[in-house]
Amino acid sequence: MHRGKSHQQHRSGARTSKAFVDQPPQSSSLTDYDRAHIALYVRLLDAAEEAAEWTEVVQVLFGLDPNRERERAHRVYDSHLARARWMTEHGYRDLLRAGMH
């Protein structure tokens, strides 16, 4: 399984890296990976809503070069976007329940 780091810029302007796997863990409930990557999922959903080109998104959010690793870059993008969409339909419930305790 490939691992990489996504680069995120905080409001302060500081850039940080967060490790990612090529395909997020698939589960019927929220995972630790999901919790750690919520901001990434939101950015993916925003990019999809704006019809951003997937090649640009994967470069910006994951630091992958789709010209060098097109198949891997597309797999990373597709799998994370699918998980982000799952979060909007199902995973958010686990977040809400956790926030109520």
PDB file of N, CA and C in Angstrom:
ATOM      1  N   MET A   1       0.841  -1.167   0.000  1.00  0.00           N
ATOM      2  CA  MET A   1       0.000   0.000   0.000  1.00  0.00           C
ATOM      3  C   MET A   1       0.889   1.234   0.000  1.00  0.00           C
ATOM      4  N   HIS A   2       0.618   2.135  -0.906  1.00  0.00           N
ATOM      5  CA  HIS A   2       1.369   3.374  -0.965  1.00  0.00           C
ATOM      6  C   HIS A   2       0.906   4.316   0.126  1.00  0.00           C
ATOM      7  N   ARG A   3       1.837   5.058   0.622  1.00  0.00           N
ATOM      8  CA  ARG A   3       1.530   6.109   1.579  1.00  0.00           C
ATOM      9  C   ARG A   3       2.151   7.386   1.060  1.00  0.00           C
ATOM     10  N   GLY A   4       1.575   8.481   1.416  1.00  0.00           N
ATOM     11  CA  GLY A   4       2.119   9.761   1.009  1.00  0.00           C
ATOM     12  C   GLY A   4       1.735  10.807   2.030  1.00  0.00           C
ATOM     13  N   LYS A   5       2.029  12.038   1.707  1.00  0.00           N
ATOM     14  CA  LYS A   5       1.659  13.140   2.584  1.00  0.00           C
ATOM     15  C   LYS A   5       0.921  14.172   1.779  1.00  0.00           C
ATOM     16  N   SER A   6      -0.188  14.630   2.334  1.00  0.00           N
ATOM     17  CA  SER A   6      -0.894  15.736   1.688  1.00  0.00           C
ATOM     18  C   SER A   6      -0.420  17.008   2.379  1.00  0.00           C
ATOM     19  N   HIS A   7      -0.385  18.066   1.634  1.00  0.00           N
ATOM     20  CA  HIS A   7       0.081  19.334   2.171  1.00  0.00           C
ATOM     21  C   HIS A   7      -1.116  20.248   2.330  1.00  0.00           C
ATOM     22  N   GLN A   8      -1.266  20.745   3.546  1.00  0.00           N
ATOM     23  CA  GLN A   8      -2.390  21.628   3.808  1.00  0.00           C
ATOM     24  C   GLN A   8      -1.864  22.934   4.376  1.00  0.00           C
ATOM     25  N   GLN A   9      -2.510  24.014   3.989  1.00  0.00           N
ATOM     26  CA  GLN A   9      -2.121  25.316   4.482  1.00  0.00           C
ATOM     27  C   GLN A   9      -3.187  25.778   5.453  1.00  0.00           C
ATOM     28  N   HIS A  10      -2.744  26.139   6.644  1.00  0.00           N
ATOM     29  CA  HIS A  10      -3.668  26.605   7.673  1.00  0.00           C
ATOM     30  C   HIS A  10      -3.939  28.091   7.485  1.00  0.00           C
ATOM     31  N   ARG A  11      -4.950  28.578   8.161  1.00  0.00           N
ATOM     32  CA  ARG A  11      -5.307  29.991   8.065  1.00  0.00           C
ATOM     33  C   ARG A  11      -4.126  30.894   8.401  1.00  0.00           C
ATOM     34  N   SER A  12      -3.258  30.421   9.265  1.00  0.00           N
ATOM     35  CA  SER A  12      -2.088  31.209   9.647  1.00  0.00           C
ATOM     36  C   SER A  12      -1.092  31.325   8.501  1.00  0.00           C
ATOM     37  N   GLY A  13      -1.288  30.503   7.446  1.00  0.00           N
ATOM     38  CA  GLY A  13      -0.357  30.503   6.322  1.00  0.00           C
ATOM     39  C   GLY A  13       0.686  29.410   6.439  1.00  0.00           C
ATOM     40  N   ALA A  14       0.763  28.759   7.601  1.00  0.00           N
ATOM     41  CA  ALA A  14       1.744  27.688   7.797  1.00  0.00           C
ATOM     42  C   ALA A  14       1.295  26.443   7.040  1.00  0.00           C
ATOM     43  N   ARG A  15       2.237  25.788   6.381  1.00  0.00           N
ATOM     44  CA  ARG A  15       1.930  24.557   5.654  1.00  0.00           C
ATOM     45  C   ARG A  15       2.309  23.372   6.520  1.00  0.00           C
ATOM     46  N   THR A  16       1.450  22.383   6.545  1.00  0.00           N
ATOM     47  CA  THR A  16       1.745  21.152   7.269  1.00  0.00           C
ATOM     48  C   THR A  16       1.500  19.979   6.348  1.00  0.00           C
ATOM     49  N   SER A  17       1.998  18.835   6.724  1.00  0.00           N
ATOM     50  CA  SER A  17       1.790  17.620   5.946  1.00  0.00           C
ATOM     51  C   SER A  17       1.027  16.614   6.788  1.00  0.00           C
ATOM     52  N   LYS A  18       0.105  15.919   6.152  1.00  0.00           N
ATOM     53  CA  LYS A  18      -0.654  14.867   6.822  1.00  0.00           C
ATOM     54  C   LYS A  18      -0.523  13.617   5.971  1.00  0.00           C
ATOM     55  N   ALA A  19      -0.124  12.537   6.597  1.00  0.00           N
ATOM     56  CA  ALA A  19       0.065  11.285   5.867  1.00  0.00           C
ATOM     57  C   ALA A  19      -1.271  10.775   5.340  1.00  0.00           C
ATOM     58  N   PHE A  20      -1.220  10.168   4.161  1.00  0.00           N
ATOM     59  CA  PHE A  20      -2.419   9.558   3.601  1.00  0.00           C
ATOM     60  C   PHE A  20      -2.028   8.225   2.975  1.00  0.00           C
ATOM     61  N   VAL A  21      -3.021   7.367   2.820  1.00  0.00           N
ATOM     62  CA  VAL A  21      -2.837   6.095   2.121  1.00  0.00           C
ATOM     63  C   VAL A  21      -3.549   6.216   0.782  1.00  0.00           C
ATOM     64  N   ASP A  22      -3.183   5.364  -0.155  1.00  0.00           N
ATOM     65  CA  ASP A  22      -3.780   5.459  -1.486  1.00  0.00           C
ATOM     66  C   ASP A  22      -5.290   5.272  -1.468  1.00  0.00           C
ATOM     67  N   GLN A  23      -5.755   4.390  -0.617  1.00  0.00           N
ATOM     68  CA  GLN A  23      -7.189   4.169  -0.492  1.00  0.00           C
ATOM     69  C   GLN A  23      -7.563   4.208   0.979  1.00  0.00           C
ATOM     70  N   PRO A  24      -8.469   5.107   1.353  1.00  0.00           N
ATOM     71  CA  PRO A  24      -8.851   5.183   2.756  1.00  0.00           C
ATOM     72  C   PRO A  24      -9.506   3.882   3.202  1.00  0.00           C
ATOM     73  N   PRO A  25      -9.366   3.554   4.471  1.00  0.00           N
ATOM     74  CA  PRO A  25     -10.001   2.335   4.980  1.00  0.00           C
ATOM     75  C   PRO A  25     -11.513   2.379   4.741  1.00  0.00           C
ATOM     76  N   GLN A  26     -12.047   1.269   4.282  1.00  0.00           N
ATOM     77  CA  GLN A  26     -13.480   1.169   4.040  1.00  0.00           C
ATOM     78  C   GLN A  26     -14.128   0.517   5.255  1.00  0.00           C
ATOM     79  N   SER A  27     -15.097   1.175   5.787  1.00  0.00           N
ATOM     80  CA  SER A  27     -15.789   0.688   6.972  1.00  0.00           C
ATOM     81  C   SER A  27     -17.202   1.256   6.945  1.00  0.00           C
ATOM     82  N   SER A  28     -18.104   0.573   7.605  1.00  0.00           N
ATOM     83  CA  SER A  28     -19.472   1.078   7.683  1.00  0.00           C
ATOM     84  C   SER A  28     -19.622   2.103   8.805  1.00  0.00           C
ATOM     85  N   SER A  29     -18.525   2.358   9.511  1.00  0.00           N
ATOM     86  CA  SER A  29     -18.536   3.392  10.542  1.00  0.00           C
ATOM     87  C   SER A  29     -17.299   4.271  10.375  1.00  0.00           C
ATOM     88  N   LEU A  30     -17.323   5.393  11.035  1.00  0.00           N
ATOM     89  CA  LEU A  30     -16.237   6.353  10.977  1.00  0.00           C
ATOM     90  C   LEU A  30     -14.947   5.728  11.500  1.00  0.00           C
ATOM     91  N   THR A  31     -13.854   5.961  10.812  1.00  0.00           N
ATOM     92  CA  THR A  31     -12.563   5.417  11.235  1.00  0.00           C
ATOM     93  C   THR A  31     -11.671   6.536  11.771  1.00  0.00           C
ATOM     94  N   ASP A  32     -10.595   6.149  12.429  1.00  0.00           N
ATOM     95  CA  ASP A  32      -9.622   7.146  12.879  1.00  0.00           C
ATOM     96  C   ASP A  32      -9.046   7.901  11.686  1.00  0.00           C
ATOM     97  N   TYR A  33      -8.858   7.197  10.577  1.00  0.00           N
ATOM     98  CA  TYR A  33      -8.359   7.830   9.352  1.00  0.00           C
ATOM     99  C   TYR A  33      -9.334   8.915   8.891  1.00  0.00           C
ATOM    100  N   ASP A  34     -10.626   8.605   8.920  1.00  0.00           N
ATOM    101  CA  ASP A  34     -11.637   9.594   8.530  1.00  0.00           C
ATOM    102  C   ASP A  34     -11.550  10.824   9.423  1.00  0.00           C
ATOM    103  N   ARG A  35     -11.471  10.601  10.720  1.00  0.00           N
ATOM    104  CA  ARG A  35     -11.401  11.723  11.664  1.00  0.00           C
ATOM    105  C   ARG A  35     -10.183  12.597  11.387  1.00  0.00           C
ATOM    106  N   ALA A  36      -9.076  11.966  11.073  1.00  0.00           N
ATOM    107  CA  ALA A  36      -7.834  12.693  10.829  1.00  0.00           C
ATOM    108  C   ALA A  36      -7.846  13.443   9.493  1.00  0.00           C
ATOM    109  N   HIS A  37      -8.734  13.047   8.579  1.00  0.00           N
ATOM    110  CA  HIS A  37      -8.727  13.622   7.241  1.00  0.00           C
ATOM    111  C   HIS A  37     -10.010  14.374   6.887  1.00  0.00           C
ATOM    112  N   ILE A  38     -10.757  14.790   7.871  1.00  0.00           N
ATOM    113  CA  ILE A  38     -12.013  15.500   7.614  1.00  0.00           C
ATOM    114  C   ILE A  38     -11.775  16.762   6.784  1.00  0.00           C
ATOM    115  N   ALA A  39     -10.754  17.525   7.119  1.00  0.00           N
ATOM    116  CA  ALA A  39     -10.479  18.759   6.362  1.00  0.00           C
ATOM    117  C   ALA A  39     -10.158  18.429   4.902  1.00  0.00           C
ATOM    118  N   LEU A  40      -9.430  17.361   4.677  1.00  0.00           N
ATOM    119  CA  LEU A  40      -9.116  16.925   3.315  1.00  0.00           C
ATOM    120  C   LEU A  40     -10.394  16.550   2.572  1.00  0.00           C
ATOM    121  N   TYR A  41     -11.276  15.812   3.236  1.00  0.00           N
ATOM    122  CA  TYR A  41     -12.535  15.419   2.614  1.00  0.00           C
ATOM    123  C   TYR A  41     -13.358  16.652   2.226  1.00  0.00           C
ATOM    124  N   VAL A  42     -13.404  17.639   3.103  1.00  0.00           N
ATOM    125  CA  VAL A  42     -14.157  18.858   2.818  1.00  0.00           C
ATOM    126  C   VAL A  42     -13.570  19.575   1.601  1.00  0.00           C
ATOM    127  N   ARG A  43     -12.263  19.646   1.531  1.00  0.00           N
ATOM    128  CA  ARG A  43     -11.613  20.293   0.389  1.00  0.00           C
ATOM    129  C   ARG A  43     -11.890  19.534  -0.909  1.00  0.00           C
ATOM    130  N   LEU A  44     -11.898  18.206  -0.840  1.00  0.00           N
ATOM    131  CA  LEU A  44     -12.231  17.409  -2.024  1.00  0.00           C
ATOM    132  C   LEU A  44     -13.662  17.665  -2.473  1.00  0.00           C
ATOM    133  N   LEU A  45     -14.580  17.702  -1.532  1.00  0.00           N
ATOM    134  CA  LEU A  45     -15.982  17.957  -1.862  1.00  0.00           C
ATOM    135  C   LEU A  45     -16.156  19.351  -2.464  1.00  0.00           C
ATOM    136  N   ASP A  46     -15.466  20.329  -1.907  1.00  0.00           N
ATOM    137  CA  ASP A  46     -15.526  21.684  -2.457  1.00  0.00           C
ATOM    138  C   ASP A  46     -15.003  21.714  -3.886  1.00  0.00           C
ATOM    139  N   ALA A  47     -13.879  21.044  -4.116  1.00  0.00           N
ATOM    140  CA  ALA A  47     -13.289  21.014  -5.453  1.00  0.00           C
ATOM    141  C   ALA A  47     -14.229  20.327  -6.447  1.00  0.00           C
ATOM    142  N   ALA A  48     -14.850  19.238  -6.019  1.00  0.00           N
ATOM    143  CA  ALA A  48     -15.789  18.526  -6.893  1.00  0.00           C
ATOM    144  C   ALA A  48     -16.999  19.402  -7.205  1.00  0.00           C
ATOM    145  N   GLU A  49     -17.486  20.107  -6.219  1.00  0.00           N
ATOM    146  CA  GLU A  49     -18.628  21.002  -6.409  1.00  0.00           C
ATOM    147  C   GLU A  49     -18.300  22.114  -7.408  1.00  0.00           C
ATOM    148  N   GLU A  50     -17.059  22.565  -7.387  1.00  0.00           N
ATOM    149  CA  GLU A  50     -16.616  23.627  -8.291  1.00  0.00           C
ATOM    150  C   GLU A  50     -16.160  23.081  -9.646  1.00  0.00           C
ATOM    151  N   ALA A  51     -16.281  21.770  -9.833  1.00  0.00           N
ATOM    152  CA  ALA A  51     -15.872  21.098 -11.072  1.00  0.00           C
ATOM    153  C   ALA A  51     -14.394  21.321 -11.389  1.00  0.00           C
ATOM    154  N   ALA A  52     -13.579  21.327 -10.340  1.00  0.00           N
ATOM    155  CA  ALA A  52     -12.132  21.472 -10.521  1.00  0.00           C
ATOM    156  C   ALA A  52     -11.569  20.234 -11.212  1.00  0.00           C
ATOM    157  N   GLU A  53     -10.575  20.434 -12.016  1.00  0.00           N
ATOM    158  CA  GLU A  53      -9.917  19.334 -12.719  1.00  0.00           C
ATOM    159  C   GLU A  53      -9.247  18.417 -11.701  1.00  0.00           C
ATOM    160  N   TRP A  54      -9.509  17.114 -11.784  1.00  0.00           N
ATOM    161  CA  TRP A  54      -8.983  16.173 -10.791  1.00  0.00           C
ATOM    162  C   TRP A  54      -7.461  16.203 -10.737  1.00  0.00           C
ATOM    163  N   THR A  55      -6.812  16.446 -11.860  1.00  0.00           N
ATOM    164  CA  THR A  55      -5.346  16.450 -11.882  1.00  0.00           C
ATOM    165  C   THR A  55      -4.794  17.593 -11.038  1.00  0.00           C
ATOM    166  N   GLU A  56      -5.459  18.723 -11.070  1.00  0.00           N
ATOM    167  CA  GLU A  56      -5.030  19.859 -10.253  1.00  0.00           C
ATOM    168  C   GLU A  56      -5.292  19.585  -8.774  1.00  0.00           C
ATOM    169  N   VAL A  57      -6.452  19.024  -8.485  1.00  0.00           N
ATOM    170  CA  VAL A  57      -6.824  18.729  -7.103  1.00  0.00           C
ATOM    171  C   VAL A  57      -5.832  17.763  -6.466  1.00  0.00           C
ATOM    172  N   VAL A  58      -5.482  16.727  -7.193  1.00  0.00           N
ATOM    173  CA  VAL A  58      -4.583  15.715  -6.633  1.00  0.00           C
ATOM    174  C   VAL A  58      -3.174  16.287  -6.427  1.00  0.00           C
ATOM    175  N   GLN A  59      -2.784  17.236  -7.269  1.00  0.00           N
ATOM    176  CA  GLN A  59      -1.489  17.889  -7.075  1.00  0.00           C
ATOM    177  C   GLN A  59      -1.502  18.766  -5.838  1.00  0.00           C
ATOM    178  N   VAL A  60      -2.547  19.554  -5.688  1.00  0.00           N
ATOM    179  CA  VAL A  60      -2.632  20.499  -4.578  1.00  0.00           C
ATOM    180  C   VAL A  60      -2.845  19.786  -3.247  1.00  0.00           C
ATOM    181  N   LEU A  61      -3.803  18.877  -3.193  1.00  0.00           N
ATOM    182  CA  LEU A  61      -4.167  18.261  -1.915  1.00  0.00           C
ATOM    183  C   LEU A  61      -3.281  17.094  -1.504  1.00  0.00           C
ATOM    184  N   PHE A  62      -2.773  16.342  -2.465  1.00  0.00           N
ATOM    185  CA  PHE A  62      -1.998  15.148  -2.142  1.00  0.00           C
ATOM    186  C   PHE A  62      -0.521  15.270  -2.523  1.00  0.00           C
ATOM    187  N   GLY A  63      -0.184  16.289  -3.273  1.00  0.00           N
ATOM    188  CA  GLY A  63       1.197  16.446  -3.694  1.00  0.00           C
ATOM    189  C   GLY A  63       1.644  15.399  -4.701  1.00  0.00           C
ATOM    190  N   LEU A  64       0.694  14.835  -5.449  1.00  0.00           N
ATOM    191  CA  LEU A  64       1.011  13.809  -6.447  1.00  0.00           C
ATOM    192  C   LEU A  64       1.057  14.430  -7.836  1.00  0.00           C
ATOM    193  N   ASP A  65       1.934  13.919  -8.655  1.00  0.00           N
ATOM    194  CA  ASP A  65       2.061  14.383 -10.032  1.00  0.00           C
ATOM    195  C   ASP A  65       1.324  13.406 -10.944  1.00  0.00           C
ATOM    196  N   PRO A  66       0.157  13.798 -11.451  1.00  0.00           N
ATOM    197  CA  PRO A  66      -0.610  12.881 -12.295  1.00  0.00           C
ATOM    198  C   PRO A  66       0.069  12.582 -13.628  1.00  0.00           C
ATOM    199  N   ASN A  67       1.044  13.371 -14.016  1.00  0.00           N
ATOM    200  CA  ASN A  67       1.787  13.091 -15.246  1.00  0.00           C
ATOM    201  C   ASN A  67       2.773  11.949 -15.038  1.00  0.00           C
ATOM    202  N   ARG A  68       3.284  11.817 -13.842  1.00  0.00           N
ATOM    203  CA  ARG A  68       4.236  10.745 -13.528  1.00  0.00           C
ATOM    204  C   ARG A  68       3.546   9.480 -13.051  1.00  0.00           C
ATOM    205  N   GLU A  69       2.520   9.647 -12.232  1.00  0.00           N
ATOM    206  CA  GLU A  69       1.822   8.508 -11.618  1.00  0.00           C
ATOM    207  C   GLU A  69       0.316   8.640 -11.853  1.00  0.00           C
ATOM    208  N   ARG A  70      -0.070   8.658 -13.101  1.00  0.00           N
ATOM    209  CA  ARG A  70      -1.469   8.932 -13.436  1.00  0.00           C
ATOM    210  C   ARG A  70      -2.433   7.931 -12.800  1.00  0.00           C
ATOM    211  N   GLU A  71      -2.145   6.664 -12.913  1.00  0.00           N
ATOM    212  CA  GLU A  71      -3.048   5.649 -12.377  1.00  0.00           C
ATOM    213  C   GLU A  71      -3.178   5.770 -10.857  1.00  0.00           C
ATOM    214  N   ARG A  72      -2.048   5.893 -10.187  1.00  0.00           N
ATOM    215  CA  ARG A  72      -2.068   6.025  -8.722  1.00  0.00           C
ATOM    216  C   ARG A  72      -2.773   7.317  -8.317  1.00  0.00           C
ATOM    217  N   ALA A  73      -2.452   8.422  -8.971  1.00  0.00           N
ATOM    218  CA  ALA A  73      -3.057   9.705  -8.628  1.00  0.00           C
ATOM    219  C   ALA A  73      -4.577   9.649  -8.792  1.00  0.00           C
ATOM    220  N   HIS A  74      -5.030   9.013  -9.854  1.00  0.00           N
ATOM    221  CA  HIS A  74      -6.476   8.916 -10.085  1.00  0.00           C
ATOM    222  C   HIS A  74      -7.123   8.021  -9.032  1.00  0.00           C
ATOM    223  N   ARG A  75      -6.454   6.933  -8.664  1.00  0.00           N
ATOM    224  CA  ARG A  75      -6.970   6.033  -7.631  1.00  0.00           C
ATOM    225  C   ARG A  75      -7.081   6.757  -6.286  1.00  0.00           C
ATOM    226  N   VAL A  76      -6.051   7.508  -5.933  1.00  0.00           N
ATOM    227  CA  VAL A  76      -6.063   8.265  -4.675  1.00  0.00           C
ATOM    228  C   VAL A  76      -7.218   9.267  -4.684  1.00  0.00           C
ATOM    229  N   TYR A  77      -7.336   9.999  -5.770  1.00  0.00           N
ATOM    230  CA  TYR A  77      -8.399  10.998  -5.883  1.00  0.00           C
ATOM    231  C   TYR A  77      -9.781  10.342  -5.791  1.00  0.00           C
ATOM    232  N   ASP A  78     -10.015   9.340  -6.621  1.00  0.00           N
ATOM    233  CA  ASP A  78     -11.330   8.687  -6.655  1.00  0.00           C
ATOM    234  C   ASP A  78     -11.708   8.069  -5.321  1.00  0.00           C
ATOM    235  N   SER A  79     -10.770   7.372  -4.697  1.00  0.00           N
ATOM    236  CA  SER A  79     -11.095   6.673  -3.451  1.00  0.00           C
ATOM    237  C   SER A  79     -11.357   7.642  -2.308  1.00  0.00           C
ATOM    238  N   HIS A  80     -10.590   8.727  -2.241  1.00  0.00           N
ATOM    239  CA  HIS A  80     -10.811   9.704  -1.175  1.00  0.00           C
ATOM    240  C   HIS A  80     -12.089  10.518  -1.412  1.00  0.00           C
ATOM    241  N   LEU A  81     -12.369  10.834  -2.667  1.00  0.00           N
ATOM    242  CA  LEU A  81     -13.611  11.547  -2.951  1.00  0.00           C
ATOM    243  C   LEU A  81     -14.818  10.663  -2.637  1.00  0.00           C
ATOM    244  N   ALA A  82     -14.735   9.392  -2.955  1.00  0.00           N
ATOM    245  CA  ALA A  82     -15.836   8.468  -2.633  1.00  0.00           C
ATOM    246  C   ALA A  82     -16.048   8.399  -1.121  1.00  0.00           C
ATOM    247  N   ARG A  83     -14.953   8.351  -0.367  1.00  0.00           N
ATOM    248  CA  ARG A  83     -15.081   8.297   1.095  1.00  0.00           C
ATOM    249  C   ARG A  83     -15.631   9.620   1.627  1.00  0.00           C
ATOM    250  N   ALA A  84     -15.220  10.719   1.028  1.00  0.00           N
ATOM    251  CA  ALA A  84     -15.749  12.022   1.442  1.00  0.00           C
ATOM    252  C   ALA A  84     -17.258  12.076   1.203  1.00  0.00           C
ATOM    253  N   ARG A  85     -17.687  11.553   0.082  1.00  0.00           N
ATOM    254  CA  ARG A  85     -19.124  11.524  -0.202  1.00  0.00           C
ATOM    255  C   ARG A  85     -19.851  10.597   0.760  1.00  0.00           C
ATOM    256  N   TRP A  86     -19.232   9.479   1.108  1.00  0.00           N
ATOM    257  CA  TRP A  86     -19.819   8.571   2.098  1.00  0.00           C
ATOM    258  C   TRP A  86     -20.012   9.313   3.420  1.00  0.00           C
ATOM    259  N   MET A  87     -19.029  10.138   3.770  1.00  0.00           N
ATOM    260  CA  MET A  87     -19.112  10.896   5.027  1.00  0.00           C
ATOM    261  C   MET A  87     -20.350  11.801   5.038  1.00  0.00           C
ATOM    262  N   THR A  88     -20.689  12.373   3.879  1.00  0.00           N
ATOM    263  CA  THR A  88     -21.838  13.282   3.835  1.00  0.00           C
ATOM    264  C   THR A  88     -23.157  12.538   3.964  1.00  0.00           C
ATOM    265  N   GLU A  89     -23.154  11.249   3.654  1.00  0.00           N
ATOM    266  CA  GLU A  89     -24.382  10.464   3.710  1.00  0.00           C
ATOM    267  C   GLU A  89     -24.509   9.629   4.984  1.00  0.00           C
ATOM    268  N   HIS A  90     -23.367   9.177   5.513  1.00  0.00           N
ATOM    269  CA  HIS A  90     -23.411   8.248   6.635  1.00  0.00           C
ATOM    270  C   HIS A  90     -22.467   8.617   7.781  1.00  0.00           C
ATOM    271  N   GLY A  91     -21.238   8.888   7.481  1.00  0.00           N
ATOM    272  CA  GLY A  91     -20.211   9.085   8.498  1.00  0.00           C
ATOM    273  C   GLY A  91     -20.455  10.252   9.427  1.00  0.00           C
ATOM    274  N   TYR A  92     -21.134  11.275   8.929  1.00  0.00           N
ATOM    275  CA  TYR A  92     -21.380  12.448   9.764  1.00  0.00           C
ATOM    276  C   TYR A  92     -22.187  12.088  11.013  1.00  0.00           C
ATOM    277  N   ARG A  93     -22.995  11.041  10.922  1.00  0.00           N
ATOM    278  CA  ARG A  93     -23.801  10.636  12.081  1.00  0.00           C
ATOM    279  C   ARG A  93     -22.920  10.239  13.256  1.00  0.00           C
ATOM    280  N   ASP A  94     -21.823   9.524  12.947  1.00  0.00           N
ATOM    281  CA  ASP A  94     -20.883   9.139  13.998  1.00  0.00           C
ATOM    282  C   ASP A  94     -20.232  10.367  14.616  1.00  0.00           C
ATOM    283  N   LEU A  95     -19.935  11.355  13.802  1.00  0.00           N
ATOM    284  CA  LEU A  95     -19.368  12.605  14.326  1.00  0.00           C
ATOM    285  C   LEU A  95     -20.352  13.308  15.253  1.00  0.00           C
ATOM    286  N   LEU A  96     -21.609  13.353  14.847  1.00  0.00           N
ATOM    287  CA  LEU A  96     -22.618  14.002  15.665  1.00  0.00           C
ATOM    288  C   LEU A  96     -22.815  13.278  16.990  1.00  0.00           C
ATOM    289  N   ARG A  97     -22.850  11.953  16.931  1.00  0.00           N
ATOM    290  CA  ARG A  97     -23.019  11.170  18.163  1.00  0.00           C
ATOM    291  C   ARG A  97     -21.840  11.405  19.102  1.00  0.00           C
ATOM    292  N   ALA A  98     -20.643  11.422  18.563  1.00  0.00           N
ATOM    293  CA  ALA A  98     -19.446  11.623  19.380  1.00  0.00           C
ATOM    294  C   ALA A  98     -19.456  13.011  20.005  1.00  0.00           C
ATOM    295  N   GLY A  99     -19.959  13.994  19.281  1.00  0.00           N
ATOM    296  CA  GLY A  99     -20.007  15.360  19.784  1.00  0.00           C
ATOM    297  C   GLY A  99     -21.031  15.542  20.885  1.00  0.00           C
ATOM    298  N   MET A 100     -22.003  14.649  20.986  1.00  0.00           N
ATOM    299  CA  MET A 100     -23.050  14.763  21.993  1.00  0.00           C
ATOM    300  C   MET A 100     -22.657  14.150  23.316  1.00  0.00           C
ATOM    301  N   HIS A 101     -21.560  13.413  23.329  1.00  0.00           N
ATOM    302  CA  HIS A 101     -21.157  12.743  24.573  1.00  0.00           C
ATOM    303  C   HIS A 101     -20.170  13.548  25.340  1.00  0.00           C
TER     304      HIS A 101
END
